[in-house]
PDB file of C-alpha atoms and ligand atoms in Angstrom:
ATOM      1  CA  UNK A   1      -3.146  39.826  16.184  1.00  0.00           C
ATOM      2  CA  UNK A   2      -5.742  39.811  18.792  1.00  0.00           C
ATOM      3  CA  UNK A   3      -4.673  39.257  22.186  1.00  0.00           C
ATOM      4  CA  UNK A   4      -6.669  36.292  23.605  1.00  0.00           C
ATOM      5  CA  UNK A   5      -8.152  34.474  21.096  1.00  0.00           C
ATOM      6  CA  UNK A   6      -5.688  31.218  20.700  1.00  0.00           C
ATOM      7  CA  UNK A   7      -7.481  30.187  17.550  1.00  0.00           C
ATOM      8  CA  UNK A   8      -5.646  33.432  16.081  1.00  0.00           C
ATOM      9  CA  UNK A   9      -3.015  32.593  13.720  1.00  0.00           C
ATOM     10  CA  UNK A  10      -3.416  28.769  13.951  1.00  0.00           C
ATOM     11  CA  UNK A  11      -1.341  26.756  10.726  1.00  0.00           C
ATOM     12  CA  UNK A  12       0.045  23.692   9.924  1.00  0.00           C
ATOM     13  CA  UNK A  13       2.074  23.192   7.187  1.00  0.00           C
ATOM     14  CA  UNK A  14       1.330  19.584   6.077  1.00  0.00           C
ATOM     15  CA  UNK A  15       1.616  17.102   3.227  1.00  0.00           C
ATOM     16  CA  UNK A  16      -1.607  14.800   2.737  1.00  0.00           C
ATOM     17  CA  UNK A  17      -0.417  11.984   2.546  1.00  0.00           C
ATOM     18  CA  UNK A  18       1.404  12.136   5.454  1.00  0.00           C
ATOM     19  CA  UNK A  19       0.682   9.955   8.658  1.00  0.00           C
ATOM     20  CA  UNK A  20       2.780  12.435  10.824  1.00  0.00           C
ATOM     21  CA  UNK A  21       0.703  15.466   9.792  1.00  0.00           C
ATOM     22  CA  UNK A  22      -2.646  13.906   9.862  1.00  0.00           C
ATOM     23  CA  UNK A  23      -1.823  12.886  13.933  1.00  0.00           C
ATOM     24  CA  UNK A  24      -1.858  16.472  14.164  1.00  0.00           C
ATOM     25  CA  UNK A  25      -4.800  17.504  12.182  1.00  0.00           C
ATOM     26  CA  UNK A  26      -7.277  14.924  13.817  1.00  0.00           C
ATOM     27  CA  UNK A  27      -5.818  16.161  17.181  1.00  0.00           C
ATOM     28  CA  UNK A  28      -6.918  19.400  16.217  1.00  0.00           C
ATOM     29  CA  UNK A  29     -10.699  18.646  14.814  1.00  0.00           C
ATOM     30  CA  UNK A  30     -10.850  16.371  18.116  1.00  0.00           C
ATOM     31  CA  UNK A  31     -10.228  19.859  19.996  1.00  0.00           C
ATOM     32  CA  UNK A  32     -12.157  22.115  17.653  1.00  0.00           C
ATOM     33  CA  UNK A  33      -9.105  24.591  17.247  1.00  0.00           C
ATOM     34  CA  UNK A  34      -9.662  26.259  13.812  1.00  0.00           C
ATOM     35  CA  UNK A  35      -6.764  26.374  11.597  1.00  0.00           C
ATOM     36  CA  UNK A  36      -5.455  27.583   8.572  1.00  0.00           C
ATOM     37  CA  UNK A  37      -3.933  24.340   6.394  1.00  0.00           C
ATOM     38  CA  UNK A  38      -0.800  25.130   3.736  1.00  0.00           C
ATOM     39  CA  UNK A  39      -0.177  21.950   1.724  1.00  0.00           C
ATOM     40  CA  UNK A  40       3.851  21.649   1.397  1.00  0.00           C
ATOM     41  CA  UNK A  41       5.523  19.704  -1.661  1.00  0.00           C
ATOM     42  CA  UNK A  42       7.891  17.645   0.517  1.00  0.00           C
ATOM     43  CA  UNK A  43      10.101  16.789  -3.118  1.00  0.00           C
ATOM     44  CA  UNK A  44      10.439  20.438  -3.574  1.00  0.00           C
ATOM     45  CA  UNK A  45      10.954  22.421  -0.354  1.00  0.00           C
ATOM     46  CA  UNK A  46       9.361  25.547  -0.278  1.00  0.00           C
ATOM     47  CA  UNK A  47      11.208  28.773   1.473  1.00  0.00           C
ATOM     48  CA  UNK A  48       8.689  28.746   3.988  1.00  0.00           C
ATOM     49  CA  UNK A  49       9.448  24.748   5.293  1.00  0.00           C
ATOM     50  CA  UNK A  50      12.781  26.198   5.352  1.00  0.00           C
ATOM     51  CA  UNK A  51      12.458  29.185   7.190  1.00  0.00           C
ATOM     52  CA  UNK A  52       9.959  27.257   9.929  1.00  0.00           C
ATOM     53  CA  UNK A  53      11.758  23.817  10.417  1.00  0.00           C
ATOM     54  CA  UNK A  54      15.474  24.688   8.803  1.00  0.00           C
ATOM     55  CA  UNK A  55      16.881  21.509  11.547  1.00  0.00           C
ATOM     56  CA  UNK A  56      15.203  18.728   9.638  1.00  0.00           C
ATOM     57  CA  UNK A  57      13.272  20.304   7.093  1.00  0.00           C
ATOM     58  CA  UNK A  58       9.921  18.194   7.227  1.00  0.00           C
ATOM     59  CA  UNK A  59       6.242  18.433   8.085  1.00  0.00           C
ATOM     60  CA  UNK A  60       4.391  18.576   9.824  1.00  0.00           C
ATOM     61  CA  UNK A  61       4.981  21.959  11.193  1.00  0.00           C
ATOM     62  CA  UNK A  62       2.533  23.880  13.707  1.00  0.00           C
ATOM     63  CA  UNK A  63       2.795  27.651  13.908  1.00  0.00           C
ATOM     64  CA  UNK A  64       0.623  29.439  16.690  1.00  0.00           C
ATOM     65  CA  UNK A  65       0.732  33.358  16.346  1.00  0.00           C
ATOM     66  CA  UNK A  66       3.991  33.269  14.303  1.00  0.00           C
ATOM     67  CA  UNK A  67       6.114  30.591  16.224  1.00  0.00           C
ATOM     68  CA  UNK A  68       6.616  27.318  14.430  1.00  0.00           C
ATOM     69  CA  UNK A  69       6.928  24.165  16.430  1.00  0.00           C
ATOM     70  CA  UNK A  70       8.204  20.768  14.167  1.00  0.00           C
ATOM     71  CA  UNK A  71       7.506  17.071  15.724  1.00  0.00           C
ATOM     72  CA  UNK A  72       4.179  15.602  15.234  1.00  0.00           C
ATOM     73  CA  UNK A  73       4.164  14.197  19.159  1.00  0.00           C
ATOM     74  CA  UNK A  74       5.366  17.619  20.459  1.00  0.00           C
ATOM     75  CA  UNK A  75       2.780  19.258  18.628  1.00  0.00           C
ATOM     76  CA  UNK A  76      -0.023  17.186  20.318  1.00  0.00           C
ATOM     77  CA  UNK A  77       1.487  17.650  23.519  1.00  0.00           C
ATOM     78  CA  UNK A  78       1.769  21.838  22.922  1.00  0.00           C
ATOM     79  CA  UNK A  79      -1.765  21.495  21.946  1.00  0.00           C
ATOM     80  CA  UNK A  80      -3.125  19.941  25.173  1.00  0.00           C
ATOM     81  CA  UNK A  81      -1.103  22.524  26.830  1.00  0.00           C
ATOM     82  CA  UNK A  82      -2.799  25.600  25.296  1.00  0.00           C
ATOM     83  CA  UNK A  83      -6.326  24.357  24.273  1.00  0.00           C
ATOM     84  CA  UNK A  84      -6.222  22.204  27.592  1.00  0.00           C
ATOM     85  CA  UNK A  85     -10.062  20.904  27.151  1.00  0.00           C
ATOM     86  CA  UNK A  86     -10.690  17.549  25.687  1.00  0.00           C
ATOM     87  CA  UNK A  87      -7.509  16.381  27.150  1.00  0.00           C
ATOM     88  CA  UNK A  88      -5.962  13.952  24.310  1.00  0.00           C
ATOM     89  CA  UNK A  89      -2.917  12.897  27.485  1.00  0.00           C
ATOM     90  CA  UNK A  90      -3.917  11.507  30.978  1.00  0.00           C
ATOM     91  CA  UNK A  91      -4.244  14.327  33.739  1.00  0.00           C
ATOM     92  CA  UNK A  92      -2.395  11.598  36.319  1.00  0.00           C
ATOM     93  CA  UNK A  93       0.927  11.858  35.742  1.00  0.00           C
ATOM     94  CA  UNK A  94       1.745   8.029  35.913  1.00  0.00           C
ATOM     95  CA  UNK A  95      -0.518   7.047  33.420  1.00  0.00           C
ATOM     96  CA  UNK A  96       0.593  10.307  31.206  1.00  0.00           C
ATOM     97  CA  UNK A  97       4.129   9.147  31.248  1.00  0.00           C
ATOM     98  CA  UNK A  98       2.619   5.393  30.404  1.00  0.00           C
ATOM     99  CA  UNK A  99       0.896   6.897  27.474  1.00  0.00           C
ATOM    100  CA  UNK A 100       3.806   8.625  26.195  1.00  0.00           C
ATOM    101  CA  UNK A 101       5.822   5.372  26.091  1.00  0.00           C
ATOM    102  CA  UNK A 102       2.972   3.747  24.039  1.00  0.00           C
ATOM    103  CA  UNK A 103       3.057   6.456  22.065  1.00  0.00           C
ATOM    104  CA  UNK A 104       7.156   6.181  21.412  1.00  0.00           C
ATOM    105  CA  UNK A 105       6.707   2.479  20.793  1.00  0.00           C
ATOM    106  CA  UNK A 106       3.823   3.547  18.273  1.00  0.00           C
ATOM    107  CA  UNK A 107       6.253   5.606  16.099  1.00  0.00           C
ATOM    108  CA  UNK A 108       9.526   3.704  16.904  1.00  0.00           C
ATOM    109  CA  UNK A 109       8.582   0.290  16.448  1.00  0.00           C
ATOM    110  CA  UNK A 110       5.083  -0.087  14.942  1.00  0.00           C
ATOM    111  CA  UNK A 111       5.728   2.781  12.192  1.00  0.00           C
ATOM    112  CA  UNK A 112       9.126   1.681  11.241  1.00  0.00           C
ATOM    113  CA  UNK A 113       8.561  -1.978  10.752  1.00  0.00           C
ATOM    114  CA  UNK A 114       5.190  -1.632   9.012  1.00  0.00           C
ATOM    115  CA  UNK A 115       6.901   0.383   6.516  1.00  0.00           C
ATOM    116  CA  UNK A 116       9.937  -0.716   5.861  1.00  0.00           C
ATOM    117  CA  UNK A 117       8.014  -4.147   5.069  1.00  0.00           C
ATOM    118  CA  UNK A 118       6.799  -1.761   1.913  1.00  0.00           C
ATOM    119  CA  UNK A 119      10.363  -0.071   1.003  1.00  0.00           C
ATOM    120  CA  UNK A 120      11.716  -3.878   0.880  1.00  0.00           C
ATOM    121  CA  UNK A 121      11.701  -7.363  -0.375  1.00  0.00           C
ATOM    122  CA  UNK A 122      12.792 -10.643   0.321  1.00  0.00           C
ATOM    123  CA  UNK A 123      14.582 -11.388   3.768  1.00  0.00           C
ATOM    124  CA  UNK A 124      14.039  -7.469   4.636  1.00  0.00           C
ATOM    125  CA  UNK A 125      10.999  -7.898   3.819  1.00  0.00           C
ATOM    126  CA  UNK A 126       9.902 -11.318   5.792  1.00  0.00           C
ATOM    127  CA  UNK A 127      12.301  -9.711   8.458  1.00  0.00           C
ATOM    128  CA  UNK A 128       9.975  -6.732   9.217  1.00  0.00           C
ATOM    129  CA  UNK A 129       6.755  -8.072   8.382  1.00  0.00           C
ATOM    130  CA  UNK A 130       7.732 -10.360  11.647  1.00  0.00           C
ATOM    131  CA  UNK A 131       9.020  -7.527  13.742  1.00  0.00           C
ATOM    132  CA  UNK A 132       5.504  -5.781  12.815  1.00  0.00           C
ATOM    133  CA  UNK A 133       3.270  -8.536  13.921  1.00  0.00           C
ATOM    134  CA  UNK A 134       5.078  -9.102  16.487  1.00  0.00           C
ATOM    135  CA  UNK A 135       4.686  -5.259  17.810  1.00  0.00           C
ATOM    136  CA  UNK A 136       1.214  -5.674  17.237  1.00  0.00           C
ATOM    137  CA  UNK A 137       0.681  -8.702  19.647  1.00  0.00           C
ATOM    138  CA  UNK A 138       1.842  -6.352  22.184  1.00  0.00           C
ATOM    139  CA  UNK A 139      -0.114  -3.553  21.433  1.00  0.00           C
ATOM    140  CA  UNK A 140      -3.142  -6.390  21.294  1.00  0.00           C
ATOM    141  CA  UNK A 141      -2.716  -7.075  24.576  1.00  0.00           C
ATOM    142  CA  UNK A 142      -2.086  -3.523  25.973  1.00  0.00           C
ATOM    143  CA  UNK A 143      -5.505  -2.631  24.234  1.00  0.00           C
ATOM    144  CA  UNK A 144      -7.361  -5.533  25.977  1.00  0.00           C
ATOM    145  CA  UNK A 145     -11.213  -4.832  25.639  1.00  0.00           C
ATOM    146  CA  UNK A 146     -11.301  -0.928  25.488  1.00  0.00           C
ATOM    147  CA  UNK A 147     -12.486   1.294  22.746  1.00  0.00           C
ATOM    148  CA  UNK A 148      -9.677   3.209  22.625  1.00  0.00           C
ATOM    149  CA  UNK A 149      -6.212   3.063  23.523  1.00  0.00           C
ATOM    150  CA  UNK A 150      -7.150   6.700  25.835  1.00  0.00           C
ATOM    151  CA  UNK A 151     -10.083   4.914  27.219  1.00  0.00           C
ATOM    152  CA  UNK A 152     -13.623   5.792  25.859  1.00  0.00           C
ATOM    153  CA  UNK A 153     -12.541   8.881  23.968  1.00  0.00           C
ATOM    154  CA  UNK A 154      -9.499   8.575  21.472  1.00  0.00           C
ATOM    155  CA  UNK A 155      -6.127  10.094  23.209  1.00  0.00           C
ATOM    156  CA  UNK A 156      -2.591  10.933  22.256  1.00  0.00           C
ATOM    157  CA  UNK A 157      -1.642   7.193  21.643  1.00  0.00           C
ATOM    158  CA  UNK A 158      -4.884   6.649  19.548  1.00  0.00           C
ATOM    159  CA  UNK A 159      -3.673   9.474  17.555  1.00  0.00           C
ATOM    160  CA  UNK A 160      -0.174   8.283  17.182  1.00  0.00           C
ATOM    161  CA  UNK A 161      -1.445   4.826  16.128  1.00  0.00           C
ATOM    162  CA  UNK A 162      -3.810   6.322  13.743  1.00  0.00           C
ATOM    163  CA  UNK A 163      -1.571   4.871  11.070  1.00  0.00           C
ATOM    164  CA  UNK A 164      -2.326   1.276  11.567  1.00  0.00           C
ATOM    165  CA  UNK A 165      -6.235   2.490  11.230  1.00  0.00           C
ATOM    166  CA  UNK A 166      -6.124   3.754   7.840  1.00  0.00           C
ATOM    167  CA  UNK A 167      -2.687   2.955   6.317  1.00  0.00           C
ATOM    168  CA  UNK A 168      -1.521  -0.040   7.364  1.00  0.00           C
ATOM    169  CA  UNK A 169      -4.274  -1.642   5.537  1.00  0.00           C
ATOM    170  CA  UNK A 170      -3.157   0.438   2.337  1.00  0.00           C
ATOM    171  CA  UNK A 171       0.481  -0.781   2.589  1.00  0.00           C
ATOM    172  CA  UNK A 172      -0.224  -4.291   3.179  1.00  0.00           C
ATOM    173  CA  UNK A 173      -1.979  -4.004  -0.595  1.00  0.00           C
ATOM    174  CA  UNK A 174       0.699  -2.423  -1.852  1.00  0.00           C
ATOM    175  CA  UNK A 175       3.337  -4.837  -0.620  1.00  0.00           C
ATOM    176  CA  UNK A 176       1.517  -7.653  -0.493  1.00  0.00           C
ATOM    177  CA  UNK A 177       1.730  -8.398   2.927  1.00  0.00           C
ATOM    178  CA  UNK A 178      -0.567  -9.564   6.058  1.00  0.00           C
ATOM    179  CA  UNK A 179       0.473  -7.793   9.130  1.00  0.00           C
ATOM    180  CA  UNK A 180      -3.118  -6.749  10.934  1.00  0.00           C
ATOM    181  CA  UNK A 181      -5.039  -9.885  10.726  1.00  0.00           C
ATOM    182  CA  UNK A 182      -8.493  -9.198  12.236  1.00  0.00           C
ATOM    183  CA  UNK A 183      -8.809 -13.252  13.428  1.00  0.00           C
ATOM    184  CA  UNK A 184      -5.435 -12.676  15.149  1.00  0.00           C
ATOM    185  CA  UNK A 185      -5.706  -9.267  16.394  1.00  0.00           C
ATOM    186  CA  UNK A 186      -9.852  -9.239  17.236  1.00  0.00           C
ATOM    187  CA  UNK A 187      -9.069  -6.393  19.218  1.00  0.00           C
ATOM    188  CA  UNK A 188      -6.947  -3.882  17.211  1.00  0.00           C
ATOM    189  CA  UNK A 189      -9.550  -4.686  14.525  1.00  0.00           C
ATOM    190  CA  UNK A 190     -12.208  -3.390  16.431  1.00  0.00           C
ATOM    191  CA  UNK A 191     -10.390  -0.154  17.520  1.00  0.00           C
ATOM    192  CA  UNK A 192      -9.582   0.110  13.526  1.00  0.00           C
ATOM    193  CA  UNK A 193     -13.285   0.877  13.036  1.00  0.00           C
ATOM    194  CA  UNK A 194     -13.997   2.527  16.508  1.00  0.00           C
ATOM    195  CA  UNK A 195     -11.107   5.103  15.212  1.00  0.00           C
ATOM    196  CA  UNK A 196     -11.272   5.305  11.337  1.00  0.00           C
ATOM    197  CA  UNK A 197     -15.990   5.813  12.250  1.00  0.00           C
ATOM    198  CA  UNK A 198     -14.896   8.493  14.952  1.00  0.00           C
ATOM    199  CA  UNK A 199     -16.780  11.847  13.104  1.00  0.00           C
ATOM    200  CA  UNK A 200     -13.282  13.294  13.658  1.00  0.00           C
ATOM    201  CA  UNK A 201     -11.015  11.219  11.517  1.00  0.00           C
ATOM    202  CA  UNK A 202     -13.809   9.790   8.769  1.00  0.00           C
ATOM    203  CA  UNK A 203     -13.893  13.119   7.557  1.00  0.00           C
ATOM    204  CA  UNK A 204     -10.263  13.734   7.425  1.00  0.00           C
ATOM    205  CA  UNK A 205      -8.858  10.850   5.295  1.00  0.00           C
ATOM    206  CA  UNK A 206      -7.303  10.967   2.019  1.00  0.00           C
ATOM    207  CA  UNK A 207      -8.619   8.696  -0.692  1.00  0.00           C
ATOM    208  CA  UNK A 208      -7.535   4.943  -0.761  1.00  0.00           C
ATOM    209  CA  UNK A 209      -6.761   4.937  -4.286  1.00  0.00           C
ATOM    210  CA  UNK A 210      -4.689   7.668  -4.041  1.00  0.00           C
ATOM    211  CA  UNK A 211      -2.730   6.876  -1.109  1.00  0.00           C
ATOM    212  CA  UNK A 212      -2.444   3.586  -3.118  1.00  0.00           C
ATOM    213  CA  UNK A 213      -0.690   4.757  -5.759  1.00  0.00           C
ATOM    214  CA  UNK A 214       1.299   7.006  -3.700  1.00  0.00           C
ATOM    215  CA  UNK A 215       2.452   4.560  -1.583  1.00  0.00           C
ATOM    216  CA  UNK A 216       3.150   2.124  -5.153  1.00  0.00           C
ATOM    217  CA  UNK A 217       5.480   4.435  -6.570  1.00  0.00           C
ATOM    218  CA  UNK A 218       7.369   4.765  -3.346  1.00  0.00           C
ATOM    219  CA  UNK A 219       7.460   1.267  -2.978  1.00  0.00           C
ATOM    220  CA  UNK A 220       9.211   1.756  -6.997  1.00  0.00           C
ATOM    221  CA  UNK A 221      11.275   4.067  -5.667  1.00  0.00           C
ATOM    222  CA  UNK A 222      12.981   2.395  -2.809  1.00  0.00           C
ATOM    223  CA  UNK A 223      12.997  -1.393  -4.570  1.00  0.00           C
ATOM    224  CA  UNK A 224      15.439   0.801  -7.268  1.00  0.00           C
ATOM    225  CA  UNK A 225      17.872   2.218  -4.795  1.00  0.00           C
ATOM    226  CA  UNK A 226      18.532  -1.515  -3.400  1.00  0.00           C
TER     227      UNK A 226
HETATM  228  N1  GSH B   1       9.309  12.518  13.384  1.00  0.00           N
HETATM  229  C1  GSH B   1       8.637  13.407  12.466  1.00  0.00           C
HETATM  230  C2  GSH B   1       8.575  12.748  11.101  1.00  0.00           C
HETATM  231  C3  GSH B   1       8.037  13.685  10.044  1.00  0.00           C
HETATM  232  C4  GSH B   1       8.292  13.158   8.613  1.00  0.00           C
HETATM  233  O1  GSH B   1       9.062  12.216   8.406  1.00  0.00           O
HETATM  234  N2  GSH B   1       7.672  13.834   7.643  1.00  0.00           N
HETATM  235  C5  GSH B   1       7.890  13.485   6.252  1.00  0.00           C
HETATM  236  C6  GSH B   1       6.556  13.418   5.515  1.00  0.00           C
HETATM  237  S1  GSH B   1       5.725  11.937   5.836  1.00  0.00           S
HETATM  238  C7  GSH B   1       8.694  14.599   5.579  1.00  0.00           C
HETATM  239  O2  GSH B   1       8.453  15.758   5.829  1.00  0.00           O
HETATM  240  N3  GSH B   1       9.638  14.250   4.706  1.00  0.00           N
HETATM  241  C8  GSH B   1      10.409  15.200   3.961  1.00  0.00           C
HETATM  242  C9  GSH B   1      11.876  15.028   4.098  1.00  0.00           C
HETATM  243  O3  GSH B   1      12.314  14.054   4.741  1.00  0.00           O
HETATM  244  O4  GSH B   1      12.594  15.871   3.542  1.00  0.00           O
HETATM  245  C10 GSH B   1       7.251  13.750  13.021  1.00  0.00           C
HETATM  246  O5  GSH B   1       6.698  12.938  13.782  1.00  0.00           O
HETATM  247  O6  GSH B   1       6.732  14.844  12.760  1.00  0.00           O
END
C-alpha cells in the first residue's frame, strides 16, 4: 500500500438500493475520493459483510486501507476528517453540532415515518403518514429560503436527507400516499431539484422503475407478516 496517497484502498461495500449507502457514495463523488464499489446481497450475507461489520451485519460499510468503519453518518463524518476539503460539516463548532442534530432528526424521525407509511396500512398507516408531514413542516421551516440545508453547497444534512429527494417520491407511489406536497412544502420542493440536478447525485441514482418495484415487493413483504 502506498504510504500517502488516501485514495489507496478506498471501498464501500453497498447495496443499490439502499438510501444509507448512497449518503455515503454522493459524499464521496462530492469530495472526489476514488473508490472501489462491491455490491453486497443484503438477503444473503456474504463472508466478507461478516467479517467487516459482524455487530449488525449491514451496509453500508467503508474500508480505508484495510479498516472497515459501519454507520452511514460516521462514515461522512470520518470522511471530512481525512479528505478535509469540501467540508460536507460546519467548521464552527456550534453550527456543526446544530447540523448533526438535523441530521439525527433526518434519520430518526423523517426516515422512519416515511417508511413505515410503506411497510403498513390502515391506522399505521394514516398514523405515520401524519408523523411524516408533520416532520417535514419542521424541516420546511428550518430550510427557510436556502439552497441547501449546508448553505450554498450541499452538506452532511443535505446528504442525510437525500432520501426525501429521490425516494420519498418513489414510496409515496408505491403506497399510495402524499407526504411531500410541493404547494405545502414550496421550499423542500425546491431543494428536491437543487439536490436530485446537483452533477453529483444525478449521476448516481438508481432507476425509478426499479426502485419501484423494489420497494413494491417490500411493501408485499411486510403487509404479509402483519
Ligand atoms: N443505521 C445504518 C442503517 C443501515 C441499514 O439499515 N442498511 C440496510 C440496507 S438499506 C441493511 O444493510 N440491511 C440488512 C440487514 O438488516 O441485515 C446506517 O445508517 O448505515
Amino acid at each position: 500500500m502506498e504510504k500517502g496517497n488516501k485514495n489507496k484502498g478506498v471501498q464501500l461495500v453497498g447495496f443499490w438500493v439502499s438510501p444509507f449507502v448512497h449518503r455515503v457514495k454522493w459524499g464521496m463523488k462530492l469530495k472526489g475520493i476514488e473508490f472501489e464499489y462491491i455490491e453486497e446481497d443484503i438477503f444473503n450475507r456474504s463472508p466478507l459483510l461478516s467479517q467487516i461489520n459482524p455487530v449488525t451485519g449491514k451496509v453500508p460499510v467503508l474500508v480505508h486501507d484495510g479498516n472497515p468503519l459501519p454507520e452511514s453518518s460516521i462514515i461522512l463524518e470520518y470522511l471530512d476528517e481525512v479528505w478535509s476539503h469540501a467540508p460536507l460539516l460546519p467548521i464552527d463548532a456550534y453550527q456543526r453540532a446544530q447540523a448533526r442534530f438535523w441530521s439525527k432528526f433526518a434519520d430518526q424521525k423523517v426516515l422512519e415515518s416515511a417508511y413505515l407509511s410503506v411497510c403498513s396500512k390502515g391506522e399505521i398507516q394514516e398514523k405515520a403518514v401524519k408523523d411524516a408531514i408533520g416532520h417535514l413542516e419542521t424541516l420546511e421551516e428550518e430550510l427557510g429560503g436556502r439552497r441547501f440545508f449546508g448553505g450554498d453547497t450541499i452538506g452532511h444534512v443535505d446528504l442525510m436527507m437525500g432520501f426525501i429527494a429521490y425516494m420519498l417520491p418513489v414510496w409515496e407511489e408505491v403506497a399510495a400516499v402524499t407526504i411531500l406536497d410541493a404547494l405545502k412544502f414550496p421550499n423542500l420542493a425546491a431543494w428536491r431539484s437543487n439536490f436530485v440536478d446537483h452533477p453529483a447525485i444525478k449521476g448516481d441514482l438508481p432507476s425509478k422503475d426499479e426502485v419501484f418495484t423494489y420497494f413494491q415487493w417490500r411493501r408485499e413483504v411486510h403487509l404479509q407478516r402483519i
